Amino acid sequence: MSQQLLKGHLDLILLSIIEPEPTYGLRIIQEAQIRTSGYFDFKEGSLYPALHRLVEQGFLKTEMRPSSTGGAPRKYYCITETGTRELHKKREEWKTFSQAVNTLGGIP
Amino acid sequence: MNDSEKALKRYLKQATRGLPRKQQKELWQELEMDIQERVQLHRAFGMGEAEAMKKTLTSLGQPSEVQKGMHQVYTLPRVTRITTLTLMAGLVLLPGMRAVASVVANGQTKNTYLMVPFEQLVESLQAQEVQVQTDDNQLSVTLPSGKTFVQPITPYNRQAGLTEDFVLNNWLDTALRNGIAVKVSGWETLKFDLEGLTVEVQLPEGQQNFKSWYQEAVQNWLDFKTSGATSKPALKAQSTLNIQKPELAGKVVAVAAFQKGHAIYADVAVADEQGRLALKVPAGEYQMLQETPTSHSTRNNALVLLSFKGVYAAGGTKPFQVVSSSLKGQVRLKNQQALKVH
């Protein structure tokens, strides 16, 4: 998919993946690929800056947890209350936007 | 340390370069664990360690992408937060206050010219509430000290075909020529202090430090002192050397003034169709050099004029640069041995 399109909706995608349960960087990439049958293919270059930005903005927080695959504890990302509100807001924005585009584009 | 470990370390070093120490450590650990997990996955399918590491690092993308992205998160917003607090307090950037702008250098730092992305520089300055005005023709910056200096934007300081690159040398030189005190310091992060404004230049991917840039540009360009003392051009060019030689029509001509074996001042201009040009030169009496300058011949006040055929790619100072140059020769002014510039 277009990298610009991906970039424009990165927050919505990341918050959606993290919302159900806390997870870590690589798992987010894999989850995005699995859930979209490979349509979303993040590179670390866009993932980590976006995750760290969302933490800085207060939409995510981090905690060290034992890794599900064993080994040393690793950094998990969890959604905050502010993040959940932001996710709802972004979902509404996307709904309105996509409806408008569908209408303009003659897409049923 | 085997090759795989070396490759991993190199990737992590490049991806985390220039970040504040805490974030650097955190991102390093985070990326390292992701990479190790990917490698283990490949190895579970029978791949050798070296191949697994190579495949993993390739699939991650360029470490510079991570570095640039993280820089946007931690360096620019830090700047913005300071600005926001300043605004909340009902203040603007006043004389005596400091501003710190940050950019990542483009390309190689071993060249004479240091280039940075123009938009990033402007955004970073604006985020600091530094007064910046820019259009296609000029960049005007008002420093916290209250001084304003204007850099003309020409094809010479926005490298041909690479409009995102801005030649920082020329900008700093313009500051110096406007009487602004410039301090240069830093090894892995280059810092330019311009009267209350600090411009931090981070290393691009694959570069270890700015040592070569110091050697190529600074030592002959500024009166540089290792203690970070104020640097300034050793001479001011208050006079003009007018030349008219028909054979110079359309050529680029550079003048360098020497003292004690070092180029201490230089200017570059393009001759018009009649071969006329004007070069700024410090007033004084010079020995005209008729051959390639050596430390011996340039010990006393000396001038050398060089002509080039090509595209004049950058301006103003000693580290001039000409691309696609096909001719290079000495310009002789009536075989004068001595020249007085008023």
mmCIF file of C-alpha atoms in Angstrom, chain A residues 32-90:
data_model
loop_
_atom_site.group_PDB
_atom_site.id
_atom_site.type_symbol
_atom_site.label_atom_id
_atom_site.label_comp_id
_atom_site.label_asym_id
_atom_site.label_seq_id
_atom_site.Cartn_x
_atom_site.Cartn_y
_atom_site.Cartn_z
ATOM 1 C CA ALA A 32 -0.720 -5.982 11.479
ATOM 2 C CA GLN A 33 0.442 -8.410 8.783
ATOM 3 C CA ILE A 34 -1.702 -11.282 10.039
ATOM 4 C CA ARG A 35 -4.874 -9.231 10.521
ATOM 5 C CA THR A 36 -4.646 -7.660 7.068
ATOM 6 C CA SER A 37 -3.284 -10.696 5.207
ATOM 7 C CA GLY A 38 0.000 -8.907 4.600
ATOM 8 C CA TYR A 39 -1.530 -5.612 3.409
ATOM 9 C CA PHE A 40 0.115 -3.617 6.228
ATOM 10 C CA ASP A 41 3.837 -4.251 6.217
ATOM 11 C CA PHE A 42 5.568 -1.918 8.681
ATOM 12 C CA LYS A 43 9.230 -1.323 8.814
ATOM 13 C CA GLU A 44 10.900 -0.545 12.138
ATOM 14 C CA GLY A 45 11.734 2.868 10.684
ATOM 15 C CA SER A 46 8.098 3.929 10.865
ATOM 16 C CA LEU A 47 6.965 1.749 13.772
ATOM 17 C CA TYR A 48 9.290 2.780 16.581
ATOM 18 C CA PRO A 49 9.193 6.534 16.045
ATOM 19 C CA ALA A 50 5.385 6.305 15.949
ATOM 20 C CA LEU A 51 5.204 4.186 19.129
ATOM 21 C CA HIS A 52 7.562 6.498 20.994
ATOM 22 C CA ARG A 53 5.616 9.536 19.814
ATOM 23 C CA LEU A 54 2.357 8.034 21.061
ATOM 24 C CA VAL A 55 4.020 7.460 24.444
ATOM 25 C CA GLU A 56 5.242 11.055 24.500
ATOM 26 C CA GLN A 57 1.703 12.211 23.703
ATOM 27 C CA GLY A 58 0.318 10.138 26.590
ATOM 28 C CA PHE A 59 -1.743 7.807 24.389
ATOM 29 C CA LEU A 60 0.426 4.806 25.257
ATOM 30 C CA LYS A 61 2.476 3.818 28.287
ATOM 31 C CA THR A 62 5.145 1.170 28.596
ATOM 32 C CA GLU A 63 6.018 -1.496 31.089
ATOM 33 C CA MET A 64 8.602 -4.261 31.246
ATOM 34 C CA ARG A 65 7.059 -7.718 31.128
ATOM 35 C CA PRO A 66 8.402 -11.232 30.741
ATOM 36 C CA SER A 67 8.531 -12.049 27.047
ATOM 37 C CA SER A 68 5.905 -14.483 25.770
ATOM 38 C CA THR A 69 8.675 -16.213 23.821
ATOM 39 C CA GLY A 70 10.951 -16.514 26.853
ATOM 40 C CA GLY A 71 14.201 -14.666 27.486
ATOM 41 C CA ALA A 72 14.743 -11.316 29.142
ATOM 42 C CA PRO A 73 11.810 -9.026 29.997
ATOM 43 C CA ARG A 74 10.885 -6.683 27.196
ATOM 44 C CA LYS A 75 9.062 -3.433 26.716
ATOM 45 C CA TYR A 76 5.302 -3.759 26.247
ATOM 46 C CA TYR A 77 3.075 -0.960 25.022
ATOM 47 C CA CYS A 78 -0.310 -0.475 26.720
ATOM 48 C CA ILE A 79 -3.061 1.938 25.751
ATOM 49 C CA THR A 80 -3.973 4.657 28.284
ATOM 50 C CA GLU A 81 -7.408 6.149 28.941
ATOM 51 C CA THR A 82 -6.432 9.173 26.866
ATOM 52 C CA GLY A 83 -5.272 6.779 24.160
ATOM 53 C CA THR A 84 -8.604 4.962 24.178
ATOM 54 C CA ARG A 85 -10.422 8.290 23.780
ATOM 55 C CA GLU A 86 -8.059 9.229 20.961
ATOM 56 C CA LEU A 87 -8.707 5.891 19.259
ATOM 57 C CA HIS A 88 -12.492 6.452 19.384
ATOM 58 C CA LYS A 89 -11.992 9.935 17.986
ATOM 59 C CA LYS A 90 -9.819 8.618 15.168
#
